[in-house]
């Protein structure tokens, strides 16, 4: 259990520290180049990992509630696995995924209550609306929105290809080609890395096959 708690705490610390720093030092959509192929680009995401979202505010509520149930299910499974003496090949990747899920849940549940500005949903036009200026931390419950209406902070941007096609090229001339265009955060990375480790070590993680 100590191992699970230590990994979860470490990932959450890095995740939340990076998000709070970006939100309190960057304007929305600010982008700085760290080195070729890597930028810090501040965007806010009302939905899932890697910028995906759906269903307006109802969709957001659904995702927050779904995350809560998934985290609760993972707690149950951790207890079961520990009782059965599961290996580190299972516990460590699942701890990383667990921390990532909690990291994005914290944003969605509480960021609207602790920051003075943020992206909000406007039902009259069925769109999420950004804001100007740099956010500040305010007293709890006096933020830009209410419980479960906060947005996830994303900042990790790896445009490995960032190229404007010359205008004189046929058909695609003048177009902007970018790969990898998705902007994400430490919590998203943790979920991806944890899932990749489970896939790589699946035979050792689940020597008797998947059991629930």
Coordinates of N, CA, C and O in Angstrom, one line a residue, residues 21-166:
X21 N 1.4 26.3 -11.8 CA 2.4 27.2 -12.3 C 1.9 27.8 -13.7 O 2.0 29.0 -13.9
X22 N 1.5 26.9 -14.6 CA 1.1 27.4 -15.9 C -0.1 28.3 -15.8 O -0.1 29.4 -16.4
X23 N -1.1 28.0 -15.0 CA -2.3 28.8 -15.0 C -2.0 30.1 -14.3 O -2.7 31.1 -14.6
X24 N -1.1 30.2 -13.4 CA -0.8 31.5 -12.7 C 0.4 32.3 -13.3 O 0.8 33.3 -12.8
X25 N 0.9 31.8 -14.4 CA 2.0 32.5 -15.1 C 1.8 32.7 -16.6 O 2.6 33.5 -17.2
X26 N 0.9 32.0 -17.2 CA 0.7 32.1 -18.6 C -0.7 32.7 -18.9 O -1.7 32.4 -18.2
X27 N -0.8 33.5 -20.0 CA -2.2 33.8 -20.5 C -2.7 32.6 -21.3 O -1.9 31.8 -21.8
X28 N -4.0 32.5 -21.4 CA -4.6 31.4 -22.2 C -4.0 31.5 -23.6 O -4.0 32.5 -24.2
X29 N -3.6 30.3 -24.1 CA -3.1 30.2 -25.5 C -1.6 30.7 -25.6 O -1.1 30.7 -26.8
X30 N -1.0 31.2 -24.6 CA 0.4 31.5 -24.6 C 1.2 30.3 -24.9 O 0.9 29.2 -24.5
X31 N 2.3 30.4 -25.7 CA 3.1 29.3 -26.1 C 4.6 29.7 -26.1 O 4.9 30.8 -26.7
X32 N 5.5 29.0 -25.5 CA 6.9 29.3 -25.5 C 7.6 28.0 -25.9 O 7.2 26.9 -25.6
X33 N 8.7 28.1 -26.7 CA 9.5 27.0 -27.2 C 10.5 26.7 -26.1 O 11.3 27.6 -25.7
X34 N 10.5 25.5 -25.7 CA 11.5 25.0 -24.7 C 12.8 24.5 -25.5 O 13.9 24.9 -25.1
X35 N 12.5 23.7 -26.5 CA 13.6 23.3 -27.4 C 12.9 22.8 -28.7 O 11.6 22.6 -28.6
X36 N 13.6 22.7 -29.8 CA 12.9 22.3 -31.0 C 12.1 21.0 -30.8 O 12.6 20.0 -30.4
X37 N 10.8 21.1 -31.2 CA 9.9 19.9 -31.0 C 9.2 19.9 -29.7 O 8.4 18.9 -29.5
X38 N 9.4 20.8 -28.8 CA 8.7 20.8 -27.5 C 8.4 22.2 -27.1 O 9.3 23.1 -27.0
X39 N 7.1 22.5 -26.9 CA 6.6 23.8 -26.4 C 5.8 23.6 -25.1 O 5.2 22.6 -24.9
X40 N 5.7 24.7 -24.4 CA 4.7 24.8 -23.3 C 3.6 25.7 -23.9 O 3.9 26.9 -24.1
X41 N 2.5 25.1 -24.1 CA 1.3 25.9 -24.7 C 0.1 25.7 -23.8 O -0.3 24.6 -23.5
X42 N -0.3 26.8 -23.2 CA -1.4 26.8 -22.2 C -2.8 26.8 -22.9 O -3.2 27.7 -23.5
X43 N -3.5 25.7 -22.7 CA -4.9 25.6 -23.1 C -5.7 25.0 -22.0 O -5.1 24.4 -21.1
X44 N -7.0 25.2 -22.0 CA -7.9 24.6 -21.0 C -8.9 23.7 -21.7 O -9.4 24.0 -22.7
X45 N -9.1 22.5 -21.1 CA -9.8 21.5 -21.7 C -11.0 21.1 -20.8 O -10.8 20.6 -19.6
X46 N -12.2 21.3 -21.2 CA -13.4 20.9 -20.4 C -13.7 19.4 -20.3 O -14.6 19.0 -19.6
X47 N -13.0 18.6 -21.1 CA -13.4 17.3 -21.2 C -12.4 16.2 -20.9 O -11.8 16.3 -19.8
X48 N -12.1 15.4 -21.8 CA -11.2 14.2 -21.6 C -9.7 14.5 -21.8 O -9.4 15.7 -22.1
X49 N -8.9 13.5 -21.8 CA -7.5 13.6 -22.1 C -7.2 14.1 -23.5 O -8.0 13.8 -24.4
X50 N -6.1 14.7 -23.7 CA -5.7 15.2 -25.0 C -6.7 16.1 -25.7 O -6.7 16.1 -27.0
X51 N -7.4 16.8 -25.0 CA -8.3 17.9 -25.5 C -9.6 17.4 -26.1 O -10.4 18.3 -26.6
X52 N -10.0 16.2 -25.9 CA -11.3 15.7 -26.4 C -12.4 16.1 -25.4 O -12.2 16.0 -24.2
X53 N -13.5 16.5 -26.0 CA -14.7 16.8 -25.1 C -16.0 16.7 -25.9 O -15.9 16.7 -27.1
X54 N -17.1 16.6 -25.2 CA -18.4 16.4 -25.9 C -19.5 16.8 -25.0 O -19.3 16.9 -23.7
X55 N -20.6 17.2 -25.5 CA -21.9 17.3 -24.8 C -22.0 18.5 -23.9 O -22.8 18.6 -23.0
X56 N -21.2 19.6 -24.1 CA -21.3 20.8 -23.3 C -21.2 20.5 -21.8 O -20.4 19.7 -21.3
X57 N -22.0 21.2 -21.0 CA -21.8 21.1 -19.5 C -22.3 19.8 -19.0 O -21.8 19.2 -18.1
X58 N -23.3 19.2 -19.7 CA -23.8 17.9 -19.3 C -22.8 16.8 -19.5 O -22.5 15.9 -18.7
X59 N -22.1 16.9 -20.7 CA -21.0 16.0 -21.0 C -19.9 16.1 -19.9 O -19.3 15.1 -19.5
X60 N -19.6 17.4 -19.5 CA -18.6 17.6 -18.4 C -19.0 16.9 -17.1 O -18.2 16.2 -16.5
X61 N -20.3 17.1 -16.7 CA -20.7 16.4 -15.5 C -20.6 14.9 -15.6 O -20.2 14.3 -14.7
X62 N -21.0 14.4 -16.8 CA -20.9 13.0 -17.0 C -19.4 12.5 -16.8 O -19.2 11.4 -16.2
X63 N -18.5 13.2 -17.4 CA -17.1 12.8 -17.3 C -16.6 12.8 -15.9 O -15.8 12.0 -15.5
X64 N -16.9 13.9 -15.1 CA -16.5 14.0 -13.7 C -17.0 12.8 -12.9 O -16.3 12.1 -12.2
X65 N -18.3 12.5 -13.1 CA -18.9 11.4 -12.4 C -18.3 10.1 -12.8 O -18.1 9.2 -11.9
X66 N -18.1 9.9 -14.1 CA -17.5 8.7 -14.6 C -16.1 8.5 -14.0 O -15.7 7.4 -13.5
X67 N -15.3 9.6 -13.9 CA -14.0 9.5 -13.3 C -14.1 9.1 -11.8 O -13.3 8.3 -11.3
X68 N -15.1 9.6 -11.1 CA -15.2 9.3 -9.7 C -15.5 7.8 -9.5 O -14.9 7.1 -8.7
X69 N -16.4 7.2 -10.4 CA -16.7 5.8 -10.3 C -15.5 4.9 -10.7 O -15.2 3.9 -10.1
X70 N -14.7 5.4 -11.7 CA -13.6 4.6 -12.1 C -12.5 4.6 -11.0 O -11.9 3.6 -10.8
X71 N -12.3 5.8 -10.4 CA -11.3 5.8 -9.3 C -11.8 4.9 -8.1 O -11.0 4.2 -7.5
X72 N -13.1 5.0 -7.8 CA -13.6 4.1 -6.8 C -13.4 2.6 -7.1 O -13.1 1.8 -6.2
X73 N -13.6 2.3 -8.4 CA -13.4 0.9 -8.8 C -12.0 0.5 -8.7 O -11.7 -0.6 -8.3
X74 N -11.0 1.4 -9.0 CA -9.6 1.1 -8.9 C -9.2 0.9 -7.4 O -8.4 0.1 -7.1
X75 N -9.8 1.7 -6.5 CA -9.5 1.5 -5.1 C -9.9 0.1 -4.7 O -9.2 -0.6 -4.0
X76 N -11.1 -0.3 -5.1 CA -11.6 -1.7 -4.8 C -10.6 -2.7 -5.4 O -10.3 -3.7 -4.7
X77 N -10.2 -2.5 -6.6 CA -9.3 -3.5 -7.2 C -7.9 -3.5 -6.5 O -7.3 -4.6 -6.4
X78 N -7.4 -2.4 -6.1 CA -6.1 -2.3 -5.4 C -6.2 -3.2 -4.1 O -5.3 -4.0 -3.8
X79 N -7.3 -3.1 -3.4 CA -7.5 -3.9 -2.2 C -7.5 -5.4 -2.5 O -6.9 -6.2 -1.8
X80 N -8.2 -5.7 -3.6 CA -8.2 -7.1 -4.0 C -6.8 -7.6 -4.4 O -6.4 -8.7 -4.0
X81 N -6.1 -6.8 -5.3 CA -4.8 -7.2 -5.7 C -3.8 -7.4 -4.6 O -3.0 -8.3 -4.6
X82 N -3.8 -6.4 -3.6 CA -2.9 -6.5 -2.5 C -3.2 -7.8 -1.7 O -2.2 -8.4 -1.2
X83 N -4.4 -8.1 -1.5 CA -4.8 -9.3 -0.7 C -4.3 -10.5 -1.4 O -3.9 -11.5 -0.8
X84 N -4.3 -10.5 -2.8 CA -3.9 -11.7 -3.6 C -2.4 -11.7 -3.8 O -1.9 -12.6 -4.4
X85 N -1.7 -10.7 -3.3 CA -0.2 -10.6 -3.5 C 0.2 -10.3 -5.0 O 1.2 -10.9 -5.5
X86 N -0.5 -9.4 -5.6 CA -0.2 -9.1 -7.0 C 1.2 -8.5 -7.1 O 1.7 -7.9 -6.2
X87 N 1.8 -8.7 -8.3 CA 3.2 -8.3 -8.5 C 3.3 -6.8 -8.8 O 2.3 -6.1 -9.1
X88 N 4.5 -6.3 -8.7 CA 4.7 -4.9 -9.1 C 4.5 -4.6 -10.5 O 4.2 -3.4 -10.9
X89 N 4.5 -5.6 -11.4 CA 4.2 -5.4 -12.8 C 2.8 -4.9 -13.0 O 2.5 -4.3 -14.0
X90 N 1.9 -5.2 -12.1 CA 0.5 -4.8 -12.1 C 0.3 -3.5 -11.2 O -0.2 -2.5 -11.7
X91 N 0.9 -3.6 -10.0 CA 0.6 -2.5 -9.1 C 1.2 -1.1 -9.5 O 0.6 -0.1 -9.3
X92 N 2.4 -1.2 -10.0 CA 3.1 0.1 -10.3 C 2.4 0.8 -11.5 O 2.0 2.0 -11.4
X93 N 2.1 0.1 -12.6 CA 1.4 0.8 -13.7 C 0.0 1.2 -13.3 O -0.4 2.3 -13.7
X94 N -0.7 0.4 -12.5 CA -2.0 0.8 -12.1 C -2.0 2.0 -11.2 O -2.9 2.9 -11.2
X95 N -0.9 2.1 -10.4 CA -0.8 3.3 -9.5 C -0.5 4.6 -10.3 O -1.0 5.6 -10.0
X96 N 0.2 4.4 -11.4 CA 0.5 5.6 -12.3 C -0.8 6.0 -12.9 O -1.1 7.2 -13.0
X97 N -1.6 5.1 -13.4 CA -2.9 5.4 -14.0 C -3.8 6.0 -13.0 O -4.5 7.0 -13.3
X98 N -3.8 5.4 -11.8 CA -4.7 5.9 -10.7 C -4.4 7.4 -10.4 O -5.3 8.2 -10.3
X99 N -3.1 7.7 -10.3 CA -2.7 9.1 -10.0 C -3.1 10.1 -11.2 O -3.6 11.2 -10.9
X100 N -3.0 9.6 -12.4 CA -3.4 10.4 -13.5 C -4.9 10.7 -13.5 O -5.3 11.8 -13.8
X101 N -5.7 9.7 -13.2 CA -7.1 9.9 -13.2 C -7.5 10.9 -12.1 O -8.4 11.8 -12.3
X102 N -6.8 10.8 -10.9 CA -7.1 11.7 -9.8 C -6.7 13.1 -10.2 O -7.4 14.1 -9.9
X103 N -5.6 13.3 -10.9 CA -5.1 14.6 -11.3 C -6.0 15.4 -12.1 O -6.3 16.5 -11.8
X104 N -6.6 14.7 -13.1 CA -7.6 15.4 -14.0 C -8.9 15.6 -13.3 O -9.7 16.6 -13.5
X105 N -9.3 14.7 -12.3 CA -10.5 14.9 -11.6 C -10.4 16.1 -10.7 O -11.4 16.8 -10.5
X106 N -9.3 16.3 -10.1 CA -9.1 17.5 -9.2 C -9.4 18.8 -10.0 O -10.1 19.7 -9.5
X107 N -8.8 18.9 -11.2 CA -9.1 20.1 -12.0 C -10.6 20.3 -12.3 O -11.1 21.4 -12.1
X108 N -11.2 19.2 -12.8 CA -12.6 19.3 -13.1 C -13.5 19.7 -11.9 O -14.5 20.4 -12.1
X109 N -13.2 19.1 -10.8 CA -14.0 19.3 -9.6 C -13.8 20.7 -8.9 O -14.7 21.3 -8.5
X110 N -12.5 21.1 -8.8 CA -12.2 22.2 -7.9 C -11.6 23.4 -8.5 O -11.6 24.5 -7.9
X111 N -11.0 23.3 -9.7 CA -10.3 24.5 -10.3 C -11.2 25.7 -10.5 O -10.8 26.9 -10.3
X112 N -12.5 25.5 -10.8 CA -13.4 26.6 -10.9 C -13.7 27.3 -9.6 O -14.2 28.4 -9.6
X113 N -13.4 26.6 -8.5 CA -13.6 27.2 -7.2 C -12.4 27.8 -6.6 O -12.5 28.6 -5.6
X114 N -11.2 27.6 -7.1 CA -10.0 28.2 -6.5 C -9.3 29.2 -7.4 O -8.4 29.9 -6.8
X115 N -9.6 29.3 -8.6 CA -9.0 30.3 -9.5 C -10.0 31.4 -9.8 O -11.2 31.1 -10.0
X116 N -9.5 32.6 -10.0 CA -10.4 33.8 -10.3 C -10.9 33.9 -11.7 O -11.7 34.7 -12.0
X117 N -10.2 33.1 -12.6 CA -10.7 33.2 -14.0 C -10.4 31.8 -14.7 O -9.5 31.1 -14.2
X118 N -11.2 31.5 -15.7 CA -11.0 30.3 -16.4 C -12.0 30.2 -17.5 O -12.9 31.0 -17.7
X119 N -11.9 29.1 -18.3 CA -12.8 28.8 -19.4 C -14.2 28.4 -18.8 O -14.3 27.5 -18.0
X120 N -15.3 29.0 -19.3 CA -16.6 28.7 -18.9 C -17.5 28.4 -20.0 O -17.3 28.8 -21.2
X121 N -18.6 27.7 -19.7 CA -19.6 27.2 -20.7 C -20.7 28.3 -20.8 O -21.3 28.7 -19.8
X122 N -21.0 28.7 -22.1 CA -22.1 29.6 -22.3 C -23.2 28.8 -23.0 O -23.1 28.5 -24.2
X123 N -24.3 28.5 -22.3 CA -25.4 27.7 -22.9 C -26.1 28.4 -24.0 O -26.7 27.8 -24.9
X124 N -26.1 29.7 -24.1 CA -26.8 30.5 -25.1 C -26.2 30.2 -26.5 O -26.9 30.3 -27.5
X125 N -24.9 29.9 -26.5 CA -24.2 29.7 -27.8 C -23.7 28.2 -27.9 O -23.0 27.9 -28.9
X126 N -23.9 27.5 -26.8 CA -23.4 26.1 -26.7 C -21.9 26.0 -27.0 O -21.4 25.2 -27.8
X127 N -21.1 26.9 -26.3 CA -19.7 26.9 -26.5 C -19.0 27.2 -25.2 O -19.5 27.8 -24.3
X128 N -17.7 26.7 -25.1 CA -16.8 27.1 -24.0 C -16.1 28.3 -24.4 O -15.5 28.5 -25.5
X129 N -16.1 29.3 -23.5 CA -15.5 30.6 -23.7 C -14.3 30.9 -22.9 O -14.3 30.7 -21.7
X130 N -13.2 31.3 -23.6 CA -12.0 31.5 -22.9 C -12.0 32.9 -22.2 O -13.0 33.5 -22.0
X131 N -10.8 33.3 -21.8 CA -10.7 34.5 -20.9 C -9.4 35.2 -21.2 O -8.5 34.6 -21.8
X132 N -9.2 36.4 -20.7 CA -8.0 37.2 -20.9 C -7.3 37.3 -19.5 O -7.9 37.2 -18.5
X133 N -6.0 37.6 -19.6 CA -5.2 37.8 -18.4 C -4.7 36.5 -17.7 O -5.0 35.4 -18.2
X134 N -3.9 36.7 -16.7 CA -3.4 35.6 -16.0 C -4.2 35.3 -14.7 O -4.5 36.2 -14.0
X135 N -4.5 34.1 -14.4 CA -5.3 33.7 -13.3 C -4.6 33.8 -12.0 O -3.3 33.7 -11.9
X136 N -5.3 34.1 -10.9 CA -4.8 34.1 -9.6 C -5.6 33.1 -8.7 O -6.8 32.8 -9.0
X137 N -4.9 32.5 -7.7 CA -5.6 31.7 -6.8 C -6.4 32.6 -5.8 O -5.9 33.6 -5.3
X138 N -7.7 32.2 -5.6 CA -8.6 33.0 -4.8 C -9.0 32.1 -3.6 O -8.7 30.9 -3.5
X139 N -9.8 32.7 -2.7 CA -10.3 31.9 -1.5 C -11.2 30.8 -2.0 O -12.0 31.0 -3.0
X140 N -11.2 29.7 -1.4 CA -11.9 28.5 -1.9 C -13.4 28.8 -1.9 O -14.0 29.4 -1.0
X141 N -14.0 28.5 -3.1 CA -15.5 28.8 -3.3 C -15.8 30.1 -3.9 O -17.0 30.4 -4.1
X142 N -14.8 30.9 -4.1 CA -15.0 32.3 -4.7 C -14.3 32.4 -6.1 O -13.8 33.5 -6.4
X143 N -14.2 31.3 -6.8 CA -13.6 31.3 -8.1 C -14.5 31.7 -9.2 O -15.6 32.2 -9.0
X144 N -14.0 31.4 -10.4 CA -14.7 31.8 -11.6 C -15.9 30.9 -11.9 O -16.8 31.3 -12.7
X145 N -16.1 29.8 -11.2 CA -17.2 28.9 -11.5 C -17.5 28.1 -10.2 O -17.1 28.5 -9.1
X146 N -18.2 27.0 -10.3 CA -18.7 26.3 -9.2 C -18.2 24.8 -9.2 O -17.5 24.4 -10.1
X147 N -18.6 24.1 -8.2 CA -18.1 22.7 -8.1 C -18.4 21.9 -9.4 O -19.5 22.0 -10.0
X148 N -17.4 21.1 -9.9 CA -17.5 20.3 -11.0 C -17.5 21.0 -12.4 O -17.8 20.5 -13.4
X149 N -17.3 22.3 -12.3 CA -17.3 23.1 -13.6 C -15.9 23.6 -14.0 O -15.8 24.5 -14.9
X150 N -14.9 23.2 -13.3 CA -13.6 23.6 -13.6 C -13.1 22.9 -14.9 O -13.6 21.9 -15.3
X151 N -12.0 23.5 -15.5 CA -11.5 22.9 -16.7 C -10.1 22.4 -16.4 O -9.3 22.9 -15.6
X152 N -9.7 21.4 -17.1 CA -8.4 20.8 -17.0 C -7.3 21.6 -17.7 O -7.5 22.1 -18.8
X153 N -6.2 21.8 -17.0 CA -5.1 22.6 -17.6 C -4.2 21.7 -18.4 O -3.7 20.7 -17.8
X154 N -3.9 22.1 -19.6 CA -3.0 21.3 -20.5 C -1.9 22.2 -20.9 O -2.1 23.4 -21.1
X155 N -0.7 21.7 -21.1 CA 0.5 22.5 -21.5 C 1.6 21.8 -22.3 O 2.4 22.5 -22.9
X156 N 1.6 20.5 -22.3 CA 2.7 19.8 -22.9 C 2.4 19.7 -24.4 O 1.4 19.1 -24.8
X157 N 3.3 20.2 -25.3 CA 3.0 20.3 -26.7 C 4.2 19.9 -27.4 O 5.3 20.5 -27.3
X158 N 4.1 18.8 -28.3 CA 5.2 18.3 -29.0 C 5.0 18.3 -30.5 O 4.7 17.3 -31.1
X159 N 5.0 19.5 -31.1 CA 4.8 19.6 -32.6 C 6.1 19.2 -33.3 O 6.9 20.0 -33.8
X160 N 6.3 17.9 -33.4 CA 7.5 17.4 -34.0 C 7.6 17.8 -35.5 O 8.7 17.9 -36.0
X161 N 6.5 18.0 -36.1 CA 6.4 18.6 -37.5 C 5.6 19.8 -37.4 O 4.4 19.7 -37.0
X162 N 6.1 20.9 -37.7 CA 5.4 22.2 -37.7 C 5.7 23.0 -38.9 O 6.7 23.8 -38.9
X163 N 5.0 22.8 -40.0 CA 5.4 23.3 -41.3 C 4.3 23.9 -42.1 O 3.2 23.4 -42.1
X164 N 4.5 25.0 -42.7 CA 3.6 25.6 -43.6 C 4.0 25.3 -45.1 O 5.1 25.6 -45.5
X165 N 3.1 24.6 -45.8 CA 3.4 24.2 -47.1 C 3.5 25.4 -48.0 O 2.7 26.3 -48.0
X166 N 4.6 25.5 -48.9 CA 4.7 26.6 -49.8 C 3.5 26.9 -50.6 O 2.8 25.9 -51.0

